PDB file of C-alpha atoms in Angstrom:
ATOM      1  CA  MET A 381      23.956 -43.727   4.393  1.00  0.00           C
ATOM      2  CA  ASN A 382      23.223 -39.958   4.953  1.00  0.00           C
ATOM      3  CA  GLY A 383      21.982 -40.646   8.636  1.00  0.00           C
ATOM      4  CA  ASN A 384      18.008 -39.764   9.610  1.00  0.00           C
ATOM      5  CA  LYS A 385      18.127 -39.214  13.206  1.00  0.00           C
ATOM      6  CA  ILE A 386      18.474 -35.924  15.165  1.00  0.00           C
ATOM      7  CA  GLY A 387      21.136 -36.741  17.600  1.00  0.00           C
ATOM      8  CA  ILE A 388      21.391 -34.770  21.022  1.00  0.00           C
ATOM      9  CA  PHE A 389      24.388 -34.244  23.038  1.00  0.00           C
ATOM     10  CA  ASP A 390      25.200 -33.523  26.774  1.00  0.00           C
ATOM     11  CA  SER A 391      27.755 -32.750  29.075  1.00  0.00           C
ATOM     12  CA  GLY A 392      25.430 -35.423  31.461  1.00  0.00           C
ATOM     13  CA  LEU A 393      21.736 -35.395  32.112  1.00  0.00           C
ATOM     14  CA  GLY A 394      20.150 -32.195  32.146  1.00  0.00           C
ATOM     15  CA  GLY A 395      19.556 -31.932  28.491  1.00  0.00           C
ATOM     16  CA  LEU A 396      17.081 -34.272  28.630  1.00  0.00           C
ATOM     17  CA  ILE A 397      14.978 -31.058  29.748  1.00  0.00           C
ATOM     18  CA  ILE A 398      15.706 -30.139  26.668  1.00  0.00           C
ATOM     19  CA  ALA A 399      15.073 -33.521  24.725  1.00  0.00           C
ATOM     20  CA  ARG A 400      11.500 -33.335  25.250  1.00  0.00           C
ATOM     21  CA  SER A 401      11.166 -30.330  24.722  1.00  0.00           C
ATOM     22  CA  LEU A 402      11.619 -31.584  20.958  1.00  0.00           C
ATOM     23  CA  ILE A 403      10.150 -34.584  21.392  1.00  0.00           C
ATOM     24  CA  SER A 404       6.957 -32.900  22.214  1.00  0.00           C
ATOM     25  CA  ALA A 405       7.130 -30.072  19.554  1.00  0.00           C
ATOM     26  CA  MET A 406       8.496 -33.184  16.753  1.00  0.00           C
ATOM     27  CA  PRO A 407       6.796 -36.598  17.835  1.00  0.00           C
ATOM     28  CA  ASP A 408       7.275 -37.688  14.530  1.00  0.00           C
ATOM     29  CA  PHE A 409      10.553 -37.650  14.368  1.00  0.00           C
ATOM     30  CA  SER A 410      13.434 -40.365  15.232  1.00  0.00           C
ATOM     31  CA  PHE A 411      15.858 -38.421  18.274  1.00  0.00           C
ATOM     32  CA  THR A 412      19.054 -40.530  20.292  1.00  0.00           C
ATOM     33  CA  TYR A 413      19.759 -38.674  23.223  1.00  0.00           C
ATOM     34  CA  LEU A 414      23.723 -39.354  24.127  1.00  0.00           C
ATOM     35  CA  GLY A 415      24.745 -37.888  27.948  1.00  0.00           C
ATOM     36  CA  ASP A 416      28.846 -38.016  29.242  1.00  0.00           C
ATOM     37  CA  THR A 417      27.845 -38.358  32.448  1.00  0.00           C
ATOM     38  CA  LEU A 418      31.605 -40.752  32.502  1.00  0.00           C
ATOM     39  CA  HIS A 419      32.538 -36.996  32.439  1.00  0.00           C
ATOM     40  CA  VAL A 420      29.931 -34.556  34.382  1.00  0.00           C
ATOM     41  CA  PRO A 421      30.326 -31.468  34.570  1.00  0.00           C
ATOM     42  CA  TYR A 422      31.684 -30.146  32.230  1.00  0.00           C
ATOM     43  CA  GLY A 423      32.294 -26.538  33.123  1.00  0.00           C
ATOM     44  CA  PRO A 424      35.703 -27.446  35.295  1.00  0.00           C
ATOM     45  CA  ARG A 425      37.272 -28.670  32.734  1.00  0.00           C
ATOM     46  CA  SER A 426      40.181 -27.496  29.844  1.00  0.00           C
ATOM     47  CA  TYR A 427      38.580 -26.446  26.361  1.00  0.00           C
ATOM     48  CA  GLU A 428      40.685 -28.979  25.036  1.00  0.00           C
ATOM     49  CA  SER A 429      39.435 -31.466  27.237  1.00  0.00           C
ATOM     50  CA  ILE A 430      35.554 -31.013  26.313  1.00  0.00           C
ATOM     51  CA  TYR A 431      36.655 -30.593  22.876  1.00  0.00           C
ATOM     52  CA  GLY A 432      37.635 -34.396  23.197  1.00  0.00           C
ATOM     53  CA  PHE A 433      34.506 -35.150  25.141  1.00  0.00           C
ATOM     54  CA  ALA A 434      32.421 -33.676  22.461  1.00  0.00           C
ATOM     55  CA  GLU A 435      33.170 -34.959  19.570  1.00  0.00           C
ATOM     56  CA  SER A 436      33.645 -38.631  20.055  1.00  0.00           C
ATOM     57  CA  CYS A 437      29.926 -38.852  21.603  1.00  0.00           C
ATOM     58  CA  ILE A 438      29.123 -36.835  18.390  1.00  0.00           C
ATOM     59  CA  ASP A 439      31.141 -39.022  16.245  1.00  0.00           C
ATOM     60  CA  TYR A 440      29.689 -41.845  17.989  1.00  0.00           C
ATOM     61  CA  LEU A 441      26.001 -40.501  16.980  1.00  0.00           C
ATOM     62  CA  PHE A 442      27.168 -40.199  13.453  1.00  0.00           C
ATOM     63  CA  ARG A 443      28.840 -43.531  12.898  1.00  0.00           C
ATOM     64  CA  ASN A 444      26.439 -45.838  15.518  1.00  0.00           C
ATOM     65  CA  GLU A 445      23.541 -43.745  15.999  1.00  0.00           C
ATOM     66  CA  ASP A 446      22.943 -42.492  12.286  1.00  0.00           C
ATOM     67  CA  CYS A 447      22.013 -39.257  13.238  1.00  0.00           C
ATOM     68  CA  ARG A 448      21.451 -36.109  10.200  1.00  0.00           C
ATOM     69  CA  ILE A 449      21.409 -33.396  12.508  1.00  0.00           C
ATOM     70  CA  VAL A 450      23.246 -33.334  16.422  1.00  0.00           C
ATOM     71  CA  ILE A 451      21.650 -30.605  19.138  1.00  0.00           C
ATOM     72  CA  ILE A 452      24.224 -30.105  21.467  1.00  0.00           C
ATOM     73  CA  ALA A 453      22.198 -28.973  24.135  1.00  0.00           C
ATOM     74  CA  CYS A 454      25.404 -27.543  26.850  1.00  0.00           C
ATOM     75  CA  ASN A 455      25.807 -24.520  27.051  1.00  0.00           C
ATOM     76  CA  THR A 456      29.548 -24.948  28.145  1.00  0.00           C
ATOM     77  CA  ALA A 457      30.012 -27.966  25.296  1.00  0.00           C
ATOM     78  CA  THR A 458      28.861 -25.180  22.785  1.00  0.00           C
ATOM     79  CA  ILE A 459      31.166 -22.411  24.014  1.00  0.00           C
ATOM     80  CA  ALA A 460      34.400 -24.329  24.061  1.00  0.00           C
ATOM     81  CA  ALA A 461      33.913 -26.887  21.016  1.00  0.00           C
ATOM     82  CA  LEU A 462      30.696 -26.601  18.804  1.00  0.00           C
ATOM     83  CA  ARG A 463      33.347 -23.454  16.421  1.00  0.00           C
ATOM     84  CA  LYS A 464      36.037 -26.619  15.592  1.00  0.00           C
ATOM     85  CA  LEU A 465      33.289 -29.147  14.782  1.00  0.00           C
ATOM     86  CA  GLN A 466      31.846 -27.290  12.428  1.00  0.00           C
ATOM     87  CA  GLN A 467      34.731 -25.730  10.746  1.00  0.00           C
ATOM     88  CA  VAL A 468      37.196 -28.391  10.954  1.00  0.00           C
ATOM     89  CA  TYR A 469      36.128 -31.604  12.510  1.00  0.00           C
ATOM     90  CA  LEU A 470      32.625 -32.063   9.571  1.00  0.00           C
ATOM     91  CA  PRO A 471      34.178 -30.915   6.506  1.00  0.00           C
ATOM     92  CA  ALA A 472      36.531 -34.069   7.352  1.00  0.00           C
ATOM     93  CA  ASN A 473      33.649 -36.374   8.006  1.00  0.00           C
ATOM     94  CA  PHE A 474      30.702 -35.754   7.519  1.00  0.00           C
ATOM     95  CA  PRO A 475      30.769 -32.919   5.225  1.00  0.00           C
ATOM     96  CA  ASP A 476      27.355 -33.093   4.929  1.00  0.00           C
ATOM     97  CA  ARG A 477      25.401 -33.606   8.547  1.00  0.00           C
ATOM     98  CA  ARG A 478      24.854 -30.497  10.911  1.00  0.00           C
ATOM     99  CA  ILE A 479      26.206 -29.464  14.429  1.00  0.00           C
ATOM    100  CA  LEU A 480      23.772 -27.098  15.936  1.00  0.00           C
ATOM    101  CA  GLY A 481      24.085 -25.035  19.556  1.00  0.00           C
ATOM    102  CA  ILE A 482      22.041 -23.218  21.399  1.00  0.00           C
ATOM    103  CA  VAL A 483      23.901 -19.954  22.063  1.00  0.00           C
ATOM    104  CA  ILE A 484      23.416 -18.532  19.732  1.00  0.00           C
ATOM    105  CA  PRO A 485      19.058 -18.741  19.027  1.00  0.00           C
ATOM    106  CA  THR A 486      18.758 -18.248  22.493  1.00  0.00           C
ATOM    107  CA  LEU A 487      20.397 -14.987  22.031  1.00  0.00           C
ATOM    108  CA  GLU A 488      18.369 -14.837  18.792  1.00  0.00           C
ATOM    109  CA  TYR A 489      15.427 -14.821  21.109  1.00  0.00           C
ATOM    110  CA  VAL A 490      16.882 -11.965  23.315  1.00  0.00           C
ATOM    111  CA  ALA A 491      17.195  -9.568  20.654  1.00  0.00           C
ATOM    112  CA  GLU A 492      13.384 -10.265  19.486  1.00  0.00           C
ATOM    113  CA  GLY A 493      12.710  -9.624  22.593  1.00  0.00           C
ATOM    114  CA  GLY A 494      12.753  -6.281  23.001  1.00  0.00           C
ATOM    115  CA  PHE A 495      15.168  -6.520  26.223  1.00  0.00           C
ATOM    116  CA  LYS A 496      16.792  -3.798  27.695  1.00  0.00           C
ATOM    117  CA  ASN A 497      18.655  -5.427  30.905  1.00  0.00           C
ATOM    118  CA  ILE A 498      19.357  -9.096  30.852  1.00  0.00           C
ATOM    119  CA  GLY A 499      21.026 -10.928  33.852  1.00  0.00           C
ATOM    120  CA  LEU A 500      22.715 -13.978  32.776  1.00  0.00           C
ATOM    121  CA  LEU A 501      22.498 -17.183  35.101  1.00  0.00           C
ATOM    122  CA  ALA A 502      24.991 -20.016  34.243  1.00  0.00           C
ATOM    123  CA  THR A 503      27.971 -21.940  35.008  1.00  0.00           C
ATOM    124  CA  THR A 504      30.642 -20.624  36.038  1.00  0.00           C
ATOM    125  CA  GLY A 505      32.727 -21.974  32.277  1.00  0.00           C
ATOM    126  CA  THR A 506      30.226 -20.608  30.807  1.00  0.00           C
ATOM    127  CA  ILE A 507      30.480 -17.019  32.438  1.00  0.00           C
ATOM    128  CA  ASN A 508      34.483 -16.980  32.376  1.00  0.00           C
ATOM    129  CA  SER A 509      33.907 -17.371  28.343  1.00  0.00           C
ATOM    130  CA  GLY A 510      32.374 -13.703  27.834  1.00  0.00           C
ATOM    131  CA  VAL A 511      30.864 -15.528  24.848  1.00  0.00           C
ATOM    132  CA  TYR A 512      27.330 -13.929  25.747  1.00  0.00           C
ATOM    133  CA  GLU A 513      28.285 -10.753  26.234  1.00  0.00           C
ATOM    134  CA  GLN A 514      30.592 -11.210  23.283  1.00  0.00           C
ATOM    135  CA  GLU A 515      27.914 -12.615  20.803  1.00  0.00           C
ATOM    136  CA  LEU A 516      24.719 -10.490  22.064  1.00  0.00           C
ATOM    137  CA  ALA A 517      27.016  -7.511  21.286  1.00  0.00           C
ATOM    138  CA  LYS A 518      26.697  -8.292  17.701  1.00  0.00           C
ATOM    139  CA  LEU A 519      23.074  -8.886  17.155  1.00  0.00           C
ATOM    140  CA  ASN A 520      22.631  -6.269  19.660  1.00  0.00           C
ATOM    141  CA  PRO A 521      24.443  -3.624  21.107  1.00  0.00           C
ATOM    142  CA  ASP A 522      22.575  -1.294  23.060  1.00  0.00           C
ATOM    143  CA  ILE A 523      21.477  -4.622  25.427  1.00  0.00           C
ATOM    144  CA  LYS A 524      23.074  -5.197  28.896  1.00  0.00           C
ATOM    145  CA  ILE A 525      23.964  -8.541  30.323  1.00  0.00           C
ATOM    146  CA  TYR A 526      24.749  -8.843  33.685  1.00  0.00           C
ATOM    147  CA  PRO A 527      26.298 -12.426  34.227  1.00  0.00           C
ATOM    148  CA  VAL A 528      25.717 -14.385  37.861  1.00  0.00           C
ATOM    149  CA  ALA A 529      27.964 -17.942  37.653  1.00  0.00           C
ATOM    150  CA  ALA A 530      25.535 -20.462  39.844  1.00  0.00           C
ATOM    151  CA  PRO A 531      27.231 -23.467  39.883  1.00  0.00           C
ATOM    152  CA  LEU A 532      26.017 -25.472  42.698  1.00  0.00           C
ATOM    153  CA  LEU A 533      22.898 -26.073  39.917  1.00  0.00           C
ATOM    154  CA  VAL A 534      23.869 -29.009  38.067  1.00  0.00           C
ATOM    155  CA  PRO A 535      25.483 -30.484  41.096  1.00  0.00           C
ATOM    156  CA  LEU A 536      22.683 -30.019  42.746  1.00  0.00           C
ATOM    157  CA  ILE A 537      20.164 -31.685  39.750  1.00  0.00           C
ATOM    158  CA  GLU A 538      22.888 -34.055  39.102  1.00  0.00           C
ATOM    159  CA  ASN A 539      22.722 -35.813  42.585  1.00  0.00           C
ATOM    160  CA  ASP A 540      19.231 -35.511  42.926  1.00  0.00           C
ATOM    161  CA  GLY A 541      19.244 -32.292  45.485  1.00  0.00           C
ATOM    162  CA  ASP A 542      16.307 -30.035  45.146  1.00  0.00           C
ATOM    163  CA  LYS A 543      15.484 -29.287  48.527  1.00  0.00           C
ATOM    164  CA  PHE A 544      18.945 -27.810  49.278  1.00  0.00           C
ATOM    165  CA  ALA A 545      18.067 -25.405  45.932  1.00  0.00           C
ATOM    166  CA  PRO A 546      15.530 -22.637  46.696  1.00  0.00           C
ATOM    167  CA  PRO A 547      17.972 -21.495  49.343  1.00  0.00           C
ATOM    168  CA  ILE A 548      20.968 -21.603  46.919  1.00  0.00           C
ATOM    169  CA  ILE A 549      18.543 -20.321  44.033  1.00  0.00           C
ATOM    170  CA  ALA A 550      17.335 -17.662  46.266  1.00  0.00           C
ATOM    171  CA  GLU A 551      20.875 -16.272  47.290  1.00  0.00           C
ATOM    172  CA  TYR A 552      21.740 -16.212  43.546  1.00  0.00           C
ATOM    173  CA  LEU A 553      19.483 -14.093  42.136  1.00  0.00           C
ATOM    174  CA  LYS A 554      20.358 -10.890  44.679  1.00  0.00           C
ATOM    175  CA  ASN A 555      23.236 -10.803  42.496  1.00  0.00           C
ATOM    176  CA  PHE A 556      20.441  -9.009  39.919  1.00  0.00           C
ATOM    177  CA  ASP A 557      19.026  -6.623  42.463  1.00  0.00           C
ATOM    178  CA  GLY A 558      19.321  -3.375  41.840  1.00  0.00           C
ATOM    179  CA  ARG A 559      19.699  -4.182  38.329  1.00  0.00           C
ATOM    180  CA  ASN A 560      17.022  -3.371  36.789  1.00  0.00           C
ATOM    181  CA  ILE A 561      16.656  -6.706  35.269  1.00  0.00           C
ATOM    182  CA  ASP A 562      13.791  -7.162  33.007  1.00  0.00           C
ATOM    183  CA  SER A 563      14.807 -10.802  32.247  1.00  0.00           C
ATOM    184  CA  ILE A 564      17.118 -13.750  32.944  1.00  0.00           C
ATOM    185  CA  ILE A 565      18.996 -15.844  30.756  1.00  0.00           C
ATOM    186  CA  LEU A 566      18.341 -19.168  32.012  1.00  0.00           C
ATOM    187  CA  GLY A 567      22.542 -19.679  30.009  1.00  0.00           C
ATOM    188  CA  CYS A 568      22.535 -23.679  31.218  1.00  0.00           C
ATOM    189  CA  THR A 569      19.956 -26.399  29.645  1.00  0.00           C
ATOM    190  CA  HIS A 570      20.276 -28.221  33.690  1.00  0.00           C
ATOM    191  CA  TYR A 571      18.387 -24.712  34.678  1.00  0.00           C
ATOM    192  CA  PRO A 572      15.132 -25.039  33.272  1.00  0.00           C
ATOM    193  CA  HIS A 573      14.471 -27.763  36.399  1.00  0.00           C
ATOM    194  CA  TYR A 574      14.381 -24.889  38.518  1.00  0.00           C
ATOM    195  CA  LYS A 575      12.402 -22.397  36.015  1.00  0.00           C
ATOM    196  CA  ASP A 576       9.092 -22.943  38.336  1.00  0.00           C
ATOM    197  CA  LEU A 577      11.274 -21.968  41.398  1.00  0.00           C
ATOM    198  CA  ILE A 578      13.496 -19.101  39.776  1.00  0.00           C
ATOM    199  CA  ARG A 579      10.250 -17.235  38.406  1.00  0.00           C
ATOM    200  CA  THR A 580       8.589 -17.701  42.201  1.00  0.00           C
ATOM    201  CA  CYS A 581      11.335 -16.338  42.945  1.00  0.00           C
ATOM    202  CA  THR A 582      11.418 -13.056  40.631  1.00  0.00           C
ATOM    203  CA  PRO A 583       8.222 -11.948  39.625  1.00  0.00           C
ATOM    204  CA  GLY A 584       7.616  -9.214  36.642  1.00  0.00           C
ATOM    205  CA  ILE A 585      10.832 -10.695  35.501  1.00  0.00           C
ATOM    206  CA  GLU A 586      11.335 -12.490  32.247  1.00  0.00           C
ATOM    207  CA  ILE A 587      12.843 -16.062  32.647  1.00  0.00           C
ATOM    208  CA  ILE A 588      14.162 -16.973  28.560  1.00  0.00           C
ATOM    209  CA  SER A 589      14.359 -21.100  29.774  1.00  0.00           C
ATOM    210  CA  GLN A 590      15.668 -23.093  26.769  1.00  0.00           C
ATOM    211  CA  ASP A 591      13.605 -25.740  26.405  1.00  0.00           C
ATOM    212  CA  GLU A 592      11.279 -23.027  25.733  1.00  0.00           C
ATOM    213  CA  ILE A 593      13.199 -21.820  22.788  1.00  0.00           C
ATOM    214  CA  ILE A 594      14.648 -24.488  21.250  1.00  0.00           C
ATOM    215  CA  ALA A 595      12.462 -26.168  19.378  1.00  0.00           C
ATOM    216  CA  GLU A 596      11.446 -23.842  17.243  1.00  0.00           C
ATOM    217  CA  LYS A 597      14.387 -22.771  16.264  1.00  0.00           C
ATOM    218  CA  LEU A 598      14.475 -26.312  15.878  1.00  0.00           C
ATOM    219  CA  ALA A 599      11.741 -26.364  13.690  1.00  0.00           C
ATOM    220  CA  ASP A 600      12.777 -23.277  11.508  1.00  0.00           C
ATOM    221  CA  TYR A 601      15.679 -24.626  11.203  1.00  0.00           C
ATOM    222  CA  LEU A 602      14.763 -27.786   9.167  1.00  0.00           C
ATOM    223  CA  MET A 603      11.989 -25.889   7.783  1.00  0.00           C
ATOM    224  CA  ARG A 604      14.565 -23.030   5.907  1.00  0.00           C
ATOM    225  CA  HIS A 605      17.042 -26.673   5.304  1.00  0.00           C
ATOM    226  CA  PRO A 606      14.853 -28.941   3.420  1.00  0.00           C
ATOM    227  CA  GLU A 607      17.675 -31.309   1.823  1.00  0.00           C
ATOM    228  CA  ILE A 608      18.459 -32.132   5.827  1.00  0.00           C
ATOM    229  CA  GLU A 609      14.746 -31.971   6.730  1.00  0.00           C
ATOM    230  CA  ARG A 610      14.106 -35.003   4.058  1.00  0.00           C
ATOM    231  CA  ASP A 611      16.852 -37.261   4.907  1.00  0.00           C
ATOM    232  CA  LEU A 612      15.141 -37.217   8.816  1.00  0.00           C
ATOM    233  CA  SER A 613      13.364 -40.315   9.526  1.00  0.00           C
ATOM    234  CA  ARG A 614       9.646 -39.846  10.900  1.00  0.00           C
ATOM    235  CA  ASP A 615       8.810 -43.329  12.849  1.00  0.00           C
ATOM    236  CA  GLY A 616       9.221 -41.474  16.534  1.00  0.00           C
ATOM    237  CA  ALA A 617      12.104 -43.607  17.915  1.00  0.00           C
ATOM    238  CA  ARG A 618      13.638 -42.748  21.056  1.00  0.00           C
ATOM    239  CA  LYS A 619      16.420 -43.813  22.642  1.00  0.00           C
ATOM    240  CA  PHE A 620      18.471 -42.738  25.006  1.00  0.00           C
ATOM    241  CA  ILE A 621      22.257 -43.542  25.786  1.00  0.00           C
ATOM    242  CA  ALA A 622      24.989 -42.699  27.931  1.00  0.00           C
ATOM    243  CA  THR A 623      28.393 -43.212  28.870  1.00  0.00           C
ATOM    244  CA  ASP A 624      27.994 -44.233  32.602  1.00  0.00           C
ATOM    245  CA  ILE A 625      25.137 -45.393  34.064  1.00  0.00           C
ATOM    246  CA  THR A 626      24.207 -46.097  38.100  1.00  0.00           C
ATOM    247  CA  GLU A 627      20.605 -46.128  40.379  1.00  0.00           C
ATOM    248  CA  SER A 628      21.925 -41.988  40.821  1.00  0.00           C
ATOM    249  CA  TYR A 629      21.528 -41.185  37.386  1.00  0.00           C
ATOM    250  CA  LEU A 630      18.679 -43.475  36.227  1.00  0.00           C
ATOM    251  CA  THR A 631      16.737 -41.736  39.339  1.00  0.00           C
ATOM    252  CA  VAL A 632      17.611 -38.314  37.979  1.00  0.00           C
ATOM    253  CA  ALA A 633      17.251 -39.187  34.536  1.00  0.00           C
ATOM    254  CA  LYS A 634      13.333 -39.529  35.425  1.00  0.00           C
ATOM    255  CA  ASN A 635      13.059 -36.650  37.930  1.00  0.00           C
ATOM    256  CA  ILE A 636      14.431 -34.411  34.720  1.00  0.00           C
ATOM    257  CA  PHE A 637      12.927 -35.733  31.983  1.00  0.00           C
ATOM    258  CA  GLY A 638       9.489 -35.884  33.529  1.00  0.00           C
ATOM    259  CA  ASN A 639       8.395 -39.829  32.569  1.00  0.00           C
ATOM    260  CA  GLU A 640       9.725 -43.677  32.512  1.00  0.00           C
ATOM    261  CA  ILE A 641      13.014 -43.297  30.327  1.00  0.00           C
ATOM    262  CA  THR A 642      15.193 -46.554  29.517  1.00  0.00           C
ATOM    263  CA  ILE A 643      19.056 -45.835  29.618  1.00  0.00           C
ATOM    264  CA  SER A 644      21.547 -47.686  27.735  1.00  0.00           C
ATOM    265  CA  HIS A 645      25.281 -47.857  27.933  1.00  0.00           C
ATOM    266  CA  ALA A 646      27.670 -46.246  25.158  1.00  0.00           C
ATOM    267  CA  ASP A 647      30.700 -47.562  25.504  1.00  0.00           C
ATOM    268  CA  ILE A 648      32.628 -44.194  23.715  1.00  0.00           C
ATOM    269  CA  PRO A 649      36.375 -43.868  23.344  1.00  0.00           C
TER     270      PRO A 649
END
């Protein structure tokens, strides 16, 4: 039996921002969100570890949650695991299903937007990978990109630390001074949580927030792949699961998602 839900996978709870955007744009579709809160954050971990976590979680979404397509709502997991998942895992296990990431759709938006000097605010792992620079060069080698690691933002968001964010964000943004930046990519799906604050700090600079891009990109993908779209359920079901649940996680989930949210536990080997 083919899966009929859209799965959303993230290393923690930041991907709830992407989930909120997708659900808002596609309210008739059925979604299951899985956050690997047991292993968050992914950023400091090896690619081998990240791949193992990602494969286990996505396999769970396919086998236990009947997902037809899974969106990896995590830049680090996209970078560390997507290609192998698409080229090795899917053909061997679910050749009729799909796994999509968020880096390429973001860069497609950038390449089409007429930008020249782009700042990249992301986790240390994403910055060290160089993937944004490599992939953007394939799309438009004339665009310059200036990467800045912002490793404290995910822990702030995951631990209800919003009150500490303004001076930390201001310090990170100083790294773009003198670069003639016309836009800044928020290269972590947690970071849209602070997009309004970042916009206030950077007047005249476009803030490229992945939650404002991915829904349109997914809709376009489904339009180009009707064989997938017609399999998707339209009962508007919503399910949120996580590999570890604490009171603080539940508080943060509500804060990030913006509404009341019920999260159940997923026991994933």
